[in-house]
Each structure stands twice: as C-alpha cells, then as structure tokens.
Short mmCIF file of C-alpha atoms in Angstrom, two decimals:
data_model
loop_
_atom_site.label_atom_id
_atom_site.label_comp_id
_atom_site.label_asym_id
_atom_site.label_seq_id
_atom_site.Cartn_x
_atom_site.Cartn_y
_atom_site.Cartn_z
CA MET T 29 21.84 -43.70 -36.93
CA ASP T 30 24.90 -45.18 -38.53
CA ASN T 31 24.68 -46.94 -41.85
CA PHE T 32 26.91 -49.95 -41.38
CA LYS T 33 27.35 -50.51 -37.79
CA SER T 34 25.41 -53.92 -37.64
CA ALA T 35 26.29 -57.51 -38.77
CA VAL T 36 24.12 -60.56 -37.89
CA ILE T 37 25.12 -64.14 -38.09
CA LEU T 38 21.98 -66.81 -38.44
CA ALA T 39 22.57 -69.80 -36.46
CA GLY T 40 19.22 -71.16 -36.19
CA GLY T 41 19.13 -73.96 -38.65
CA LYS T 42 18.31 -77.46 -37.86
CA SER T 43 21.51 -78.74 -39.32
CA SER T 44 19.94 -81.98 -40.47
CA ARG T 45 22.52 -82.79 -43.21
CA MET T 46 25.50 -82.23 -41.04
CA GLU T 47 24.05 -84.62 -38.37
CA PHE T 48 25.36 -82.42 -35.56
CA ASP T 49 24.71 -78.60 -34.94
CA LYS T 50 26.54 -76.32 -37.07
CA GLN T 51 26.74 -73.71 -34.25
CA CYS T 52 29.33 -75.96 -32.80
CA LEU T 53 31.39 -76.63 -35.79
CA PHE T 54 35.18 -76.43 -35.09
CA ILE T 55 37.87 -76.05 -37.97
CA ASN T 56 41.49 -76.31 -36.92
CA LYS T 57 40.50 -76.20 -33.31
CA LYS T 58 38.72 -72.93 -33.68
CA ARG T 59 34.76 -72.54 -33.45
CA LEU T 60 33.63 -71.62 -36.94
CA ILE T 61 30.88 -69.15 -35.62
CA PHE T 62 33.26 -67.19 -33.71
CA GLU T 63 35.89 -67.13 -36.31
CA VAL T 64 33.01 -65.95 -38.73
CA ALA T 65 32.23 -62.99 -35.92
CA ARG T 66 36.05 -62.18 -35.68
CA LYS T 67 36.51 -61.40 -39.29
CA LEU T 68 33.32 -59.42 -39.15
CA GLU T 69 34.72 -57.31 -36.37
CA LYS T 70 37.01 -55.65 -39.32
CA HIS T 71 33.94 -53.97 -40.36
CA PHE T 72 31.22 -53.77 -37.84
CA ASP T 73 31.05 -52.75 -34.26
CA ASP T 74 27.91 -54.53 -33.42
CA ILE T 75 27.70 -58.13 -34.09
CA THR T 76 24.54 -60.32 -33.21
CA ILE T 77 24.20 -64.03 -33.27
CA VAL T 78 20.64 -65.21 -33.83
CA THR T 79 20.26 -68.81 -32.04
CA ASN T 80 17.76 -70.71 -30.50
CA LYS T 81 20.45 -72.40 -28.20
CA LYS T 82 21.79 -69.82 -25.89
CA GLU T 83 23.48 -72.30 -23.87
CA TYR T 84 25.66 -72.84 -26.67
CA TYR T 85 27.21 -69.64 -25.83
CA LYS T 86 28.46 -69.30 -22.44
CA ASP T 87 30.72 -66.02 -21.94
CA CYS T 88 29.83 -65.17 -25.46
CA LYS T 89 31.05 -61.52 -26.05
CA TYR T 90 28.60 -60.76 -29.06
CA ASN T 91 24.83 -60.05 -28.79
CA LEU T 92 22.38 -63.07 -28.63
CA VAL T 93 19.25 -63.05 -29.56
CA SER T 94 16.64 -66.01 -30.47
CA ASP T 95 13.55 -66.25 -33.03
CA GLU T 96 10.45 -64.37 -32.07
CA MET T 97 8.64 -66.39 -34.42
CA LYS T 98 9.43 -69.81 -33.98
CA ASN T 99 9.76 -72.81 -36.93
CA MET T 100 9.42 -69.96 -39.57
CA GLY T 101 12.88 -70.34 -41.15
CA PRO T 102 15.74 -67.94 -41.94
CA LEU T 103 13.37 -65.12 -42.55
CA ALA T 104 12.34 -64.97 -38.80
CA GLY T 105 16.00 -65.19 -37.95
CA ILE T 106 16.59 -61.94 -40.21
CA SER T 107 13.68 -60.14 -38.83
CA VAL T 108 14.77 -60.44 -35.20
CA GLY T 109 18.48 -59.70 -36.26
CA LEU T 110 17.42 -56.44 -38.00
CA LYS T 111 15.34 -55.68 -34.75
CA GLN T 112 18.43 -55.79 -32.64
CA SER T 113 20.75 -54.02 -35.18
CA LEU T 114 21.97 -50.40 -34.56
CA SER T 115 22.41 -49.60 -38.19
CA ASN T 116 20.35 -48.79 -41.23
CA TYR T 117 21.67 -51.49 -43.11
CA VAL T 118 22.76 -54.73 -41.78
CA TYR T 119 25.15 -57.22 -43.30
CA ILE T 120 23.66 -60.86 -43.06
CA ILE T 121 25.52 -64.05 -43.10
CA ALA T 122 25.01 -67.57 -42.10
CA CYS T 123 27.27 -69.62 -39.47
CA ASP T 124 28.30 -72.05 -41.69
CA MET T 125 29.82 -69.62 -44.32
CA PRO T 126 33.87 -69.61 -43.66
CA ASN T 127 35.02 -67.27 -46.20
CA ILE T 128 34.56 -63.40 -46.30
CA ASP T 129 36.02 -61.19 -48.85
CA ASP T 130 36.96 -57.78 -46.87
CA ARG T 131 37.16 -56.02 -50.28
CA TYR T 132 33.84 -56.80 -51.35
CA ILE T 133 32.24 -55.82 -47.76
CA ARG T 134 34.03 -52.41 -48.31
CA TYR T 135 32.75 -52.16 -51.99
CA MET T 136 29.21 -52.97 -50.95
CA LYS T 137 29.40 -50.05 -48.37
CA ASN T 138 30.75 -47.85 -50.96
CA LYS T 139 28.03 -48.95 -53.24
CA ILE T 140 25.30 -48.35 -50.81
CA LYS T 141 26.88 -44.89 -49.75
CA LYS T 142 26.66 -43.50 -53.29
CA ASP T 143 22.96 -44.62 -53.78
CA ILE T 144 22.08 -42.71 -50.54
CA LYS T 145 23.93 -39.56 -51.65
CA SER T 146 21.88 -39.89 -55.16
CA LYS T 147 18.74 -40.52 -53.30
CA LYS T 148 18.37 -43.94 -55.06
CA THR T 149 18.36 -46.45 -52.43
CA PHE T 150 17.48 -50.20 -52.30
CA ASP T 151 16.01 -52.37 -49.53
CA ILE T 152 18.24 -55.28 -49.98
CA TYR T 153 21.99 -55.64 -51.61
CA ILE T 154 22.90 -59.11 -52.50
CA PRO T 155 25.00 -61.00 -55.08
CA LYS T 156 23.78 -62.74 -57.98
CA VAL T 157 26.54 -65.11 -59.31
CA ASN T 158 26.66 -68.15 -61.49
CA ASN T 159 22.99 -67.31 -62.26
CA ARG T 160 22.27 -68.10 -58.65
CA ILE T 161 20.78 -65.27 -56.10
CA GLN T 162 22.97 -65.58 -52.91
CA LEU T 163 20.71 -64.55 -49.99
CA PHE T 164 23.51 -64.00 -47.63
CA GLN T 165 26.61 -61.93 -47.60
CA GLY T 166 24.39 -59.12 -48.36
CA PHE T 167 22.89 -55.73 -46.75
CA TYR T 168 19.42 -55.65 -45.65
CA LYS T 169 17.44 -52.36 -44.61
CA LYS T 170 16.66 -52.36 -40.99
CA GLU T 171 13.23 -51.11 -41.47
CA LEU T 172 12.23 -54.51 -43.46
CA GLU T 173 11.87 -56.07 -39.86
CA HIS T 174 8.07 -55.11 -39.73
CA GLU T 175 7.18 -55.98 -43.35
CA ILE T 176 9.04 -59.42 -42.84
CA ASN T 177 6.98 -60.16 -39.53
CA GLU T 178 3.73 -59.06 -41.20
CA TYR T 179 4.74 -61.19 -44.22
CA LEU T 180 5.21 -64.43 -41.90
CA LEU T 181 1.97 -63.85 -40.04
CA TYR T 182 -0.24 -63.60 -43.18
CA SER T 183 1.67 -65.93 -45.74
CA SER T 184 1.81 -69.67 -45.86
CA LYS T 185 5.40 -69.35 -47.91
CA ARG T 186 8.52 -68.87 -45.78
CA SER T 187 11.56 -68.42 -48.24
CA ILE T 188 13.41 -65.25 -48.42
CA ILE T 189 12.79 -65.10 -52.12
CA SER T 190 8.79 -65.34 -51.71
CA PHE T 191 9.03 -62.29 -49.48
CA PHE T 192 11.11 -60.32 -52.27
CA ASP T 193 8.44 -61.43 -54.73
CA ARG T 194 5.33 -61.19 -52.70
CA THR T 195 6.12 -57.62 -51.23
CA ASN T 196 7.93 -56.13 -54.48
CA LYS T 197 11.04 -55.25 -52.42
CA LYS T 198 13.55 -53.44 -54.11
CA VAL T 199 16.59 -55.57 -54.67
CA SER T 200 19.97 -54.49 -56.04
CA TYR T 201 21.85 -57.47 -57.36
CA ILE T 202 25.73 -57.27 -57.37
CA ASP T 203 26.18 -59.10 -60.94
CA GLU T 204 28.76 -61.58 -62.51
CA ARG T 205 30.44 -58.46 -64.02
CA GLU T 206 31.06 -56.75 -61.02
CA PHE T 207 32.66 -59.80 -59.38
CA LYS T 208 34.92 -60.46 -62.22
CA GLU T 209 35.68 -56.83 -62.53
CA HIS T 210 36.85 -56.46 -58.85
CA LYS T 211 38.28 -59.94 -58.45
CA PHE T 212 36.23 -60.98 -55.46
CA ARG T 213 36.70 -64.10 -53.98
CA ASN T 214 34.97 -66.96 -55.68
CA ASP T 215 34.47 -69.18 -52.50
CA MET T 216 32.70 -66.57 -50.44
CA PHE T 217 29.48 -68.20 -51.03
CA ILE T 218 30.79 -71.68 -49.81
CA ASN T 219 28.22 -73.17 -46.91
CA LEU T 220 29.15 -76.28 -44.99
CA ASN T 221 25.90 -78.12 -45.18
CA THR T 222 27.46 -81.93 -45.10
CA LYS T 223 30.13 -83.98 -43.80
CA GLU T 224 31.43 -84.02 -47.19
CA ASP T 225 31.23 -80.15 -47.70
CA LEU T 226 33.35 -80.10 -44.45
CA ASN T 227 35.85 -82.76 -45.58
CA ILE T 228 36.43 -80.88 -48.80
CA TYR T 229 36.74 -77.57 -47.16
CA GLU T 230 39.39 -78.73 -44.47
CA LYS T 231 41.41 -80.45 -47.33
CA GLY T 232 41.46 -77.30 -49.27
CA ILE T 233 42.64 -75.05 -46.21
#
C-alpha cells in the first residue's frame, strides 16, 4: 500500500456559527470545498469528502462517504475517512480551511519517510504552533480507524485530544521552530467559522 496516496476533507460539521452550511461556501464564485480538493490534487491521487449531505455533491468527481457513527463529532469523520483511504498515512483537513502550503505537505511527507526508514514512526503527525495543537492539516495513520471506533463506542468523550490522551497514541508535533525555519505559511490554519471570519478573509485576498 502507498504511504501518501489519500487525503480526507471533513465536511460534516453543523456550521452553527456561520448560520449556513459551510459545505456550500463560495469565495470568488468558486465553491471552497472543491477548491481545497483541487489544491490537494497536487499531492494526493485519492481524495475523499466526508459529508452527511451527499445531495450537495451532484456530479462530484471525489469519493463521498458519510459518518458510520452519527453525532460523534470529527473523530467519527476521521474514522470513516481512514477506512475509505488507500494509503498508510492520510492527510486530514477541514472544509473551511482555505489555505494550503505545498512546501509544508512535501516536508511532512519527507519527515514521515525518514521515520519509516529509521523504523521510528508515529501514529499522527500534526503541527503545534502558537502553543496550540492544530488537529487538521496533518497525517493520521490508516490503522487508527479501528481504535477510534472502539474509543467512540466505549468513551463518553468525543474530542480528538481526549482520544490521544486516553489511548496513548504516539503523536509527532511539528513545532514552532520548524515552522519558522522552513517559513511555512502562517495562515494555513485559518478556518472560516463565522461570517466575520469570512469577511476578513475575503478582504485579504
């Protein structure tokens, strides 16, 4: 199995703060989720959108899957995305994150390749920038799917961080020093949660 063939876009959120479904968000007359997918095509051959509203995606060329465990939050979306994927490591991003750094993705792939070669791999590779763990724009190991499902079945907690803590997953954090050294985009973790976020973003592009 290929190590880096697949990417997953999570689009199953409630969008309550935006007041309309972010899956249908357009910027400059282009639907954002398809623009995110198009950018990912530079790096991944297999792209999956996790959505509970497949009717929004007529004539969509990407894989479409829905949560198998309903109302369980983003962990359930990650789980079904990993199940669908065709690679050992899967790039996870949310549908409301418009900025992608090509150099960052290439760097992450090379980092994981080096760890595989040295036989010192991690289950998850994600950034930790500005003292904040960034749960998306990172790689998750495909085999985590079964552990996530088991965790959701037997735990009252639903957050991704609680899954890390409870199951002692090996996480490799890409830190502030690495970001500054390689001059990755500082805006790659922007997500458009509210209309105010959207207005600010549109003014800046």
